XYZ file of C-alpha atoms in Angstrom:
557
model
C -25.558 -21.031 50.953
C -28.353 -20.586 48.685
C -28.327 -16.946 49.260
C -25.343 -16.686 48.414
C -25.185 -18.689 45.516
C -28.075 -16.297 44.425
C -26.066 -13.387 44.793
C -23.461 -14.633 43.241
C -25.868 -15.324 40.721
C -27.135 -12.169 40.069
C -23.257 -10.615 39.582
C -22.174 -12.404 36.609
C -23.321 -13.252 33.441
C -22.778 -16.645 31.053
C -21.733 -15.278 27.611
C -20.777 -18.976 26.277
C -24.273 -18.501 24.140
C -23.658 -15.052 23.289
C -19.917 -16.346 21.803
C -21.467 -18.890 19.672
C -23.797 -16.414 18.474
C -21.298 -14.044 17.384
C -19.141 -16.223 15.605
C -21.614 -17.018 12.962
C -21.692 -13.803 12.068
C -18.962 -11.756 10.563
C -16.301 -10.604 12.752
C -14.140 -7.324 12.687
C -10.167 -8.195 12.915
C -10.321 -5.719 16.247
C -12.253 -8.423 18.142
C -10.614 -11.375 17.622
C -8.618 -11.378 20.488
C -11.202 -10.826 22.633
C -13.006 -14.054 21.027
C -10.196 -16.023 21.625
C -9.862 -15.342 25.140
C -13.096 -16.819 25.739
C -13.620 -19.099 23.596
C -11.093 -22.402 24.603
C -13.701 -23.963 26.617
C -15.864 -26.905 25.154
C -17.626 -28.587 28.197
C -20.130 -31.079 27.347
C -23.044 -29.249 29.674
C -22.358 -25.864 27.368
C -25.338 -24.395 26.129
C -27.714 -25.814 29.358
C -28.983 -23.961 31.597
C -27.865 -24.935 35.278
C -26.671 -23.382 38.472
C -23.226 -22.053 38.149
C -20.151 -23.258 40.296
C -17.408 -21.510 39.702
C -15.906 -18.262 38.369
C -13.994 -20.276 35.467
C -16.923 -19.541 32.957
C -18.141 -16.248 34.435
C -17.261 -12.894 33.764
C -18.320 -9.626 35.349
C -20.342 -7.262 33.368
C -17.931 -4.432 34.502
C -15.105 -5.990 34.105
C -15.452 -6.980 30.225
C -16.568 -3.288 29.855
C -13.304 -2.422 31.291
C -11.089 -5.355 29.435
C -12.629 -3.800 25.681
C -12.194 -0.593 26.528
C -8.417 -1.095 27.799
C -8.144 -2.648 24.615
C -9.647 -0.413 22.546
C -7.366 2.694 23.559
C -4.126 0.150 23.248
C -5.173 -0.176 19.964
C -6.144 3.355 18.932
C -3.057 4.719 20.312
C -0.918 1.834 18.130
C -2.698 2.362 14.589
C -3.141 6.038 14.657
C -0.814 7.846 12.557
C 0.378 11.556 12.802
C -0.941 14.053 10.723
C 1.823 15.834 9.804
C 1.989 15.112 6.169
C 5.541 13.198 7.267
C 4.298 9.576 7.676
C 3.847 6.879 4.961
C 2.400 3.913 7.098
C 5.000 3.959 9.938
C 7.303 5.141 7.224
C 8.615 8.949 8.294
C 9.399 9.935 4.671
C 10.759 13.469 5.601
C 12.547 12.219 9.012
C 13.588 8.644 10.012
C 12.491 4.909 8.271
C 11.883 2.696 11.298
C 13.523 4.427 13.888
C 16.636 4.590 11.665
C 18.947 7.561 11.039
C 17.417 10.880 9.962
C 17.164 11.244 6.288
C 15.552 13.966 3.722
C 12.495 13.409 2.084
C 12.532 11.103 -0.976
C 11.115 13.358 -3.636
C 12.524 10.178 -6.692
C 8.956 8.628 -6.198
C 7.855 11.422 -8.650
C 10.760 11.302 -11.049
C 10.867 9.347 -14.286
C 11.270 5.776 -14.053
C 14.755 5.906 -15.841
C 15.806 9.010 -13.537
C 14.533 6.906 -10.491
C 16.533 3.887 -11.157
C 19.432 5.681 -11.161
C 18.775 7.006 -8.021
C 18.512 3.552 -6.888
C 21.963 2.871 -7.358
C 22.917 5.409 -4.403
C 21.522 3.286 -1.710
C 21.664 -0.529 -1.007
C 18.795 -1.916 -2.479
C 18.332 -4.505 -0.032
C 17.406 -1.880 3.045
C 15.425 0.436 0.880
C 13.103 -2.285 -0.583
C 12.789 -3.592 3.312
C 12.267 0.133 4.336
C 9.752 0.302 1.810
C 7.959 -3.238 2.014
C 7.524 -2.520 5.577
C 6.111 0.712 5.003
C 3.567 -0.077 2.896
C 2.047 -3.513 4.616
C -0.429 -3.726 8.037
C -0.152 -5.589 11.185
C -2.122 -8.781 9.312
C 0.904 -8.676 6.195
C -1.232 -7.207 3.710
C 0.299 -3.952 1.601
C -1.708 -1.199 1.555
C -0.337 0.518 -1.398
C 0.525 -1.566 -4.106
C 2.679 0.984 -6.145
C 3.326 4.640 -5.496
C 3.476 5.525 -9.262
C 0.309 3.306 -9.746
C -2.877 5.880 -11.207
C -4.797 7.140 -8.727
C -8.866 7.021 -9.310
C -10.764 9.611 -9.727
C -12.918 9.052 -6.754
C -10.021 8.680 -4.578
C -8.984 12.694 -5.470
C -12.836 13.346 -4.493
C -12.561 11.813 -1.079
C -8.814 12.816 -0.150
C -8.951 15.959 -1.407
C -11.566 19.055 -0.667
C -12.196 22.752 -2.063
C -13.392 23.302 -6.028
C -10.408 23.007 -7.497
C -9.450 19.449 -5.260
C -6.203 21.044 -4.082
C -6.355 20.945 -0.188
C -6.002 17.879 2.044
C -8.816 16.847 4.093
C -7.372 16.328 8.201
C -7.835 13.013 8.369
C -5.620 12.137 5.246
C -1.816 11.329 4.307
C 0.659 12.274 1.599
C 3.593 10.388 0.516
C 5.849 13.906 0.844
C 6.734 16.171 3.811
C 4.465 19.099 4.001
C 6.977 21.520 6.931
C 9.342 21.324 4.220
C 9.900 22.906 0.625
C 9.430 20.837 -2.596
C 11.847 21.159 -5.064
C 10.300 24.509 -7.863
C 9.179 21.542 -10.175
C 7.251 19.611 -8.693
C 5.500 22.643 -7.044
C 4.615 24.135 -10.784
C 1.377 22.967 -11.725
C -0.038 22.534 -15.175
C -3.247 25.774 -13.922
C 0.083 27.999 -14.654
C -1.221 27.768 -18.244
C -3.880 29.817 -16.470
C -1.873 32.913 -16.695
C -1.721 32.508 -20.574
C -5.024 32.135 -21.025
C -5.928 35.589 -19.787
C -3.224 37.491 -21.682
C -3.949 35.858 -24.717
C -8.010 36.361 -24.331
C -7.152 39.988 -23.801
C -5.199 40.294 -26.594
C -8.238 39.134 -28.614
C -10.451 41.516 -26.960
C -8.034 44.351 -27.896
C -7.614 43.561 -31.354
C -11.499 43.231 -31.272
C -11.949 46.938 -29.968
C -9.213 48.462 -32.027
C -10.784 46.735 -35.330
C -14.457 46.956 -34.173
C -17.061 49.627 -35.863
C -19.002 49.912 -32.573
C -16.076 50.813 -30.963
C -14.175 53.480 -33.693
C -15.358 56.010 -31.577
C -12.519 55.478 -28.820
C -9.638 55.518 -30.994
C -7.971 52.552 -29.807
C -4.728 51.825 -31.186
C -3.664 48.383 -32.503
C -0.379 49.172 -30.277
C -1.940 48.071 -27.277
C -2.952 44.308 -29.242
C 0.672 43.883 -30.029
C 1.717 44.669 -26.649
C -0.404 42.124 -25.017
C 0.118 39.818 -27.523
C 3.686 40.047 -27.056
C 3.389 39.565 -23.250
C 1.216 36.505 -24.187
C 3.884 34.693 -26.349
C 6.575 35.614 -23.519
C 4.146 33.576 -20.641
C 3.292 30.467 -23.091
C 7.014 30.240 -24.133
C 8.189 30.458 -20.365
C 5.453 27.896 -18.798
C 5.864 25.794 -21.714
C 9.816 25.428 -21.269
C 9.388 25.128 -17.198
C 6.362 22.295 -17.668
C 8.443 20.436 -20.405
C 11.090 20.223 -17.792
C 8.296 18.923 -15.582
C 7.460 16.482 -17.614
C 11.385 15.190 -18.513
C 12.367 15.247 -14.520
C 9.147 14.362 -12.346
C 6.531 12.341 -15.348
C 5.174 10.727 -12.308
C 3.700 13.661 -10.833
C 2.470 15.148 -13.833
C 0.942 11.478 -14.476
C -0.856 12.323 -11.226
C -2.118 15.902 -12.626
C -2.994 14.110 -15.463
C -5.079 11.653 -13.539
C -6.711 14.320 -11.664
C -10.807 15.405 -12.026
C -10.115 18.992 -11.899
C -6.575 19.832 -13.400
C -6.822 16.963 -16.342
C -8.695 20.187 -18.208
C -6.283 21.940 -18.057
C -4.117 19.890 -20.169
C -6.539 21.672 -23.127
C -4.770 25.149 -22.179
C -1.941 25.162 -24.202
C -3.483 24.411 -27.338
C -6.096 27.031 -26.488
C -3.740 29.626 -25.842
C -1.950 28.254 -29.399
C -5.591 29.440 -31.363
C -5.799 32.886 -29.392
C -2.666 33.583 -30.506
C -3.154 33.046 -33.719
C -6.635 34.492 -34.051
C -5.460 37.651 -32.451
C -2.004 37.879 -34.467
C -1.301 42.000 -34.663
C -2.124 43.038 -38.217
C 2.105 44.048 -38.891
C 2.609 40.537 -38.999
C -0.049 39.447 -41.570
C 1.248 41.618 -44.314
C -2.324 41.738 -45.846
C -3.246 38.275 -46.173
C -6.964 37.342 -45.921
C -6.345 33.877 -44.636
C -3.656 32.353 -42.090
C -1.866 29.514 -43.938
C -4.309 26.287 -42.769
C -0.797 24.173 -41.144
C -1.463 26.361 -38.026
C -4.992 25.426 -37.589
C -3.532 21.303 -37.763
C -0.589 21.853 -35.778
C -2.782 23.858 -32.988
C -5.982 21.871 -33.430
C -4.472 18.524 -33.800
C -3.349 17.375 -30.191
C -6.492 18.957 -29.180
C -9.200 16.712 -31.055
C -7.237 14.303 -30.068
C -7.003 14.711 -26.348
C -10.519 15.453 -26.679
C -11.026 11.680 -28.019
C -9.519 10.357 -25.244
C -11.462 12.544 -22.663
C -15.181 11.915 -24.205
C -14.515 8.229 -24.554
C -13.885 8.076 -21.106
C -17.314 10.264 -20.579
C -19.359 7.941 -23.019
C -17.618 4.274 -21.741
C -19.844 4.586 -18.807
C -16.256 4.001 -16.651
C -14.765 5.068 -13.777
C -14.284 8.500 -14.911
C -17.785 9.269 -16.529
C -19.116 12.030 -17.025
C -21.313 12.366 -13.949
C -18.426 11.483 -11.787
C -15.869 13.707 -12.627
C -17.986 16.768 -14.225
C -16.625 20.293 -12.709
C -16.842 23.972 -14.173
C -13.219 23.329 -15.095
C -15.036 20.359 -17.588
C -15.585 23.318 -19.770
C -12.336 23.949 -20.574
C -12.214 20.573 -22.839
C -15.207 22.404 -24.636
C -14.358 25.483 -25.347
C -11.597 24.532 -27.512
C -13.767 22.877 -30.165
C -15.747 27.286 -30.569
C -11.935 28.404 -30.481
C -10.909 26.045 -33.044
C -13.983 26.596 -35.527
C -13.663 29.937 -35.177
C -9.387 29.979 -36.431
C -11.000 26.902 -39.132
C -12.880 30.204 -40.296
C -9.849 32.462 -40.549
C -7.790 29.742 -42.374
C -10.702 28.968 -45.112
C -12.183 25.637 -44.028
C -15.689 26.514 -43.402
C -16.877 23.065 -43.129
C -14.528 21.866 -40.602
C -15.234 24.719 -38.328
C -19.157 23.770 -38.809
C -18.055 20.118 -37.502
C -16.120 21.601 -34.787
C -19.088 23.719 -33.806
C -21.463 21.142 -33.609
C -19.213 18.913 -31.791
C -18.925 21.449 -29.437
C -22.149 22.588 -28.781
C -23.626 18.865 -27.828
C -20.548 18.038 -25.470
C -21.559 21.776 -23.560
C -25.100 20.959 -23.722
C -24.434 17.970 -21.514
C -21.652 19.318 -19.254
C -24.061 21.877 -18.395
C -27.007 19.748 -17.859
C -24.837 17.370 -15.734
C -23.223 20.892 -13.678
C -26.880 22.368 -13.012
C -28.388 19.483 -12.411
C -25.607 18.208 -9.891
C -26.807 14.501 -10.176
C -26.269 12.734 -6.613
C -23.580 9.987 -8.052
C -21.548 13.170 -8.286
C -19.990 15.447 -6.503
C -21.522 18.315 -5.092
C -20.362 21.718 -5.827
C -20.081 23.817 -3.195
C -22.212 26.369 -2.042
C -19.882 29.252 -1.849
C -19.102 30.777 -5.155
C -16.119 30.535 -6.488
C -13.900 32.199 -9.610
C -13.804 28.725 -10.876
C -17.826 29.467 -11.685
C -17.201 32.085 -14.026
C -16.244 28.673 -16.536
C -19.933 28.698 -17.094
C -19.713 31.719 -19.354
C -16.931 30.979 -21.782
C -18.740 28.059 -23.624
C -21.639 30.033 -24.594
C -19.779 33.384 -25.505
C -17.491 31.263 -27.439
C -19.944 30.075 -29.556
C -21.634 32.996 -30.587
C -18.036 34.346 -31.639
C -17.762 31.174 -33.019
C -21.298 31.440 -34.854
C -21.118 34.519 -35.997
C -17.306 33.831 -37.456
C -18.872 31.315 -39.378
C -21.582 32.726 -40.929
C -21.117 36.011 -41.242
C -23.803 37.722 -39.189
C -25.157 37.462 -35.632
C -28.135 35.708 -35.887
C -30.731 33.794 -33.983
C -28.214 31.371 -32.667
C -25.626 33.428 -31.948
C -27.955 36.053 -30.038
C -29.346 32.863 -27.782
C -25.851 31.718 -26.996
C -24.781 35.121 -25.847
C -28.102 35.769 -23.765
C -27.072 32.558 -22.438
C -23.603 33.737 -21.692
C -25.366 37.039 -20.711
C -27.792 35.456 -18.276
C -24.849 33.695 -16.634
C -22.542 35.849 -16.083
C -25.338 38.320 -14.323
C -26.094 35.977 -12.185
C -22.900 35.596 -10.786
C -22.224 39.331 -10.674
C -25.638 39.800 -8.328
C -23.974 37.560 -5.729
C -20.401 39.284 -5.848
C -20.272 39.278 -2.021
C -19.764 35.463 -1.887
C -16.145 35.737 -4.051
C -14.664 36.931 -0.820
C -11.992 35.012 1.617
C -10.679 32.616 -1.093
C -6.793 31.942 -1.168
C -5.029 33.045 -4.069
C -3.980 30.532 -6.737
C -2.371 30.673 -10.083
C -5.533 28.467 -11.887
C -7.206 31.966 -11.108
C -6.326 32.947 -14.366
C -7.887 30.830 -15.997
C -11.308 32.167 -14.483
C -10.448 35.117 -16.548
C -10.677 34.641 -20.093
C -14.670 33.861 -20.015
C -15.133 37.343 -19.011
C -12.587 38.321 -21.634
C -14.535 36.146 -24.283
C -18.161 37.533 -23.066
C -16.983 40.910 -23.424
C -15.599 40.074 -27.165
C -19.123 38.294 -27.327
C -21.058 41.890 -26.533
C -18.537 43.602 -28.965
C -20.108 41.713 -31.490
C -23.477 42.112 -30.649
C -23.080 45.761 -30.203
C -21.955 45.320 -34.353
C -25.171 43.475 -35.073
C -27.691 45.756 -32.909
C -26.017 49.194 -32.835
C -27.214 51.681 -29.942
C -25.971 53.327 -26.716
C -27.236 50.501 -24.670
C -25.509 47.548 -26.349
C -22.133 49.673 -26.803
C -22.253 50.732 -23.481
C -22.772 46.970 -22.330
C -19.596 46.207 -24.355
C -17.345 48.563 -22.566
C -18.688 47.910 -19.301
C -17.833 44.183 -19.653
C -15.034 45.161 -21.133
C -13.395 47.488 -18.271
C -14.284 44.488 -16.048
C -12.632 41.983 -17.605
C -9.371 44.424 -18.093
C -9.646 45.121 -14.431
C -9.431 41.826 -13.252
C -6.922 40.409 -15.326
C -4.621 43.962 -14.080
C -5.303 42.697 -10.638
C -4.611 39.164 -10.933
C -1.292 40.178 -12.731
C -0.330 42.476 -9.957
C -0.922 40.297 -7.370
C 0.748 37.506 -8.979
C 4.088 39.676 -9.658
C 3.313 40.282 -5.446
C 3.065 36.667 -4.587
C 6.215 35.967 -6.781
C 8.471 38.687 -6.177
C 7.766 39.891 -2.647
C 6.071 37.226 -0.562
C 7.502 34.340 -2.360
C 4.235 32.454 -2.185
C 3.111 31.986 -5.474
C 4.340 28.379 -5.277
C 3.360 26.253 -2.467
C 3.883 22.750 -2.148
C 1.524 20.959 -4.783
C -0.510 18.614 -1.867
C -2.607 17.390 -4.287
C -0.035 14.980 -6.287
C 1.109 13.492 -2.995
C -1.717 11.789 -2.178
C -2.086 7.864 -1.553
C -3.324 5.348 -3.612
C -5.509 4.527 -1.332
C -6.416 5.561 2.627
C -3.567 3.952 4.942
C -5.260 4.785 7.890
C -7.753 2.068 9.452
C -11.077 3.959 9.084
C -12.600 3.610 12.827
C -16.417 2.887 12.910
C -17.199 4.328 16.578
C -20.871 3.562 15.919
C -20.337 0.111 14.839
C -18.524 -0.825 17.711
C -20.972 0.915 19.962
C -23.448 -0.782 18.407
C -21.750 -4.101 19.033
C -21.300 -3.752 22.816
C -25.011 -2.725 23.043
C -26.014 -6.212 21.626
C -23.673 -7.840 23.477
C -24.656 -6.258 26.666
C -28.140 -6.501 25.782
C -27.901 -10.540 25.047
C -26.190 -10.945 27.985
C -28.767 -9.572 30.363
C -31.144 -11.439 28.443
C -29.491 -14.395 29.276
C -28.827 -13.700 32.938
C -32.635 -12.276 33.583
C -33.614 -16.036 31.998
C -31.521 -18.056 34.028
C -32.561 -16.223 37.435
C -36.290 -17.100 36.059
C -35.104 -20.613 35.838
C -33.366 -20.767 38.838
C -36.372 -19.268 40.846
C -38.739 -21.707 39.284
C -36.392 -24.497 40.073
C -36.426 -23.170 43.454
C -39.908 -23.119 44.036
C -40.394 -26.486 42.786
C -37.962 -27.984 44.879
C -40.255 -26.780 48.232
């Protein structure tokens, strides 16, 4: 009997100690059934150390192993959602609510709140707020999205989104809209599409540059070829400009969320850009030989843009969720470059002084978004290692304000020379590593890497004025062929991607992103970790009691 009592022994271990251990501490939701199952008993020998007697507070090593495990997988396989873009928390947006009858995907989220109430009206509102209460709340009750219009944080773009423009979904993430099928062309037109306009209307500054320039008389260039571009130019802001309006009277909610976002919130800066280019590189028939452009165009251009720009560096110097160091990006430049564009058309208008403030405003906001980009402080995020187009940004703030400089004053100087070498310095060293801006997808915000070449290569123009010679024109047609090339490439291939492969607008994944993660993030290691204390203690306490028991044995003969 005593043998077998020993073996017995020796099979099973008491976890009563371990339990009462464990629920001190903090306890994951995933393990509370477990701790209930063993937990109901409350003998008054618990906690001694005796000979056991029956099987009533034992259980087998193996078979708890076995129990969490079986567990475990039940409740994998029950939380996990599908990753086909289709699911909303148990809610299939794009096929059935609930196991209900198939319906399309509910692209109102994004509308206008006045255009979404309406839609209301079409269904009962009883079942759709109980479709969509019970889409948004866990097995506990609690909602895991408190409002799908709600702002999304900046840091929750960082970690659902990936690439270095934040525009592709990571695998183990969810969107609110169908990704199989098409989006309606609105919601799929993004605000980079003012992209497009910045490179024809940088180009048509170059032109007018090399047509006008004496370093360049040589070539004969006729001021045709400005008013052409130009032309184009006007045609592309007047066409995005109507579709994004549109936009912004049909689905506000989604350009709330571009709005919202790190990367594409720059862009917001384009169209008043594009606005300044325009009017700095107006064809000389349409100035009928006026030294100055009438100063309402410099406050109707420049005026949403300082103030845009208030909002944006408050949020940089507040310290807040979206400082600085948080949200900086090579697109960041775009909300600087403005402030050289501006000064410079302040020159052309008259105001001298204003385009001094504008200068220096500029200059201090670049010399920090360029600190805070080179340094790539570890509270932010990192930029990738592959290049990209989107690092060509780094040139247009210095090239900018040498133009901007020398616009000013009068004559390249010292400054303007060390913000070109700057801009110079730069863009060389992304031209030695060329063979890294391979295998990139094709995007529309492409164009928008454009017009720093374009304003480097107005920038070298400028300086072949100021230091006449065969090297420094030759460096300004050089840059200048490039930045022509590329901006004829990008335009055919866009035409291609429009016209012929119909790709030029995919669904927009990066608006359709959650508030926050509905999936329950698993922590594998955690819950390793947890069973290796447990069966650790355990052992512990069955090595112990065998000690006793021997002991006890001993003294007993």
């Amino acid at each position: 009997m005593e043998m077998k009592q020993s073996n017995a022994h020796s099979n099973f271990a008491d976890i009563n100690e371990v339990e009462e251990e464990a629920e001190q501490e903090p306890q994951q939701q995933d393990n509370n059934n477990y701790n209930k199952r063993f937990s109901g008993y409350r003998g008054p020998n618990r906690g001694k150390q005796r000979p056991y007697k029956g099987f009533s507070r034992q259980v087998s090593l193996e078979t708890g192993f076995s129990v969490l495990n079986r567990e475990s997988r039940e409740r994998d396989d029950k939380k996990s959602l599908p990753r086909s873009g289709r699911s909303f928390g148990g809610f299939e947006i794009g096929g059935t609510i609930n196991g209900g009858d198939g319906r399309k995907a509910d692209f109102s989220m994004f509308r206008t709140k006045s255009t979404l109430s309406k839609q209301k009206s079409l269904l009962p509102s009883i079942i759709r707020e109980r479709d969509i209460e019970n889409s948004l709340r866990t097995e506990d009750g609690e909602t895991k999205d408190d409002s799908i219009n709600e702002n999304v944080s900046a840091g929750r773009y960082f970690a659902a989104l990936r690439g270095p423009e934040l525009d592709e979904v990571k695998e183990n993430e969810d969107i609110l809209l169908p990704k199989e099928e098409q989006w309606p062309f609105l919601l799929r037109f993004p605000i980079g599409c003012y992209g497009i306009c910045l490179g024809l209307s940088s180009q048509a500054v170059l032109w007018l540059a090399l047509a006008k320039s004496p370093a360049t008389n040589f070539l004969h260039i006729t001021p045709l070829i400005n008013l052409v571009v130009w032309l184009l130019s006007l045609v592309a802001l007047v066409s995005v400009s109507f579709t994004y309006i549109l936009k912004c009277i049909f689905y506000f909610e989604a350009v709330k969320r571009e709005y919202f976002h790190p990367v594409r919130v720059n862009f917001f800066f384009a169209p008043w850009v594009v606005c300044m280019f325009l009017a700095i590189s107006v064809p000389p028939v349409f100035l009928s030989n006026r030294q100055y452009l009438h100063p309402a165009i410099w406050c109707v251009f420049m005026g949403p843009y300082f103030l845009l720009e208030l909002k944006i560096y408050g949020q940089w110097l507040s310290g807040g969720k979206r400082r600085l160091c948080k949200v900086a990006n090579p697109s960041s430049h775009l909300s600087v470059v403005g402030n050289f564009v501006g000064a410079i058309l302040a020159s052309k208008v008259g105001w001298s002084e204003v385009a001094k403030f504008l200068w220096a405003v500029g200059f201090a906001h670049y010399l920090v978004v360029f600190v805070t980009l080179y340094q790539r402080l570890p509270t932010s995020e990192a930029l990738p290692k592959e290049l990209h187009p989107v690092y060509s940004m780094f040139i247009a703030a210095p090239s900018a304000a040498s133009i901007a400089w020398n616009t000013i004053y009068g004559q390249f100087d010292g400054c303007s020379r060390t913000c070109f070498f700057i801009a110079l310095f730069l863009y060389i060293s992304l031209v030695a590593r060329i063979n890294f801006f391979t295998g990139f997808k094709f995007s529309v915000a492409w164009w928008s890497y454009t017009f720093p070449m374009t304003t480097a290569s107005v920038a070298t123009i400028k300086y072949a004025e100021a230091v006449p010679g065969y090297p420094s024109r030759a460096l300004a047609l050089t840059l200048s062929f490039i930045s022509t090339a590329m901006v004829c490439m990008l335009f055919v291939s866009t035409l291609l991607h429009a016209l012929v492969w119909q790709t030029l607008f995919p669904n927009d994944l990066a608006i359709a992103i959650t508030k926050r993660k509905l999936t329950r993030e698993k922590k594998p290691f955690k819950r390793a970790y947890d069973l290796k204390r447990w069966t650790k203690q355990a052992l512990a306490k069955k090595i112990s009691a065998e000690k006793d028991f021997e002991a006890e044995e001993e003294s007993r003969h």
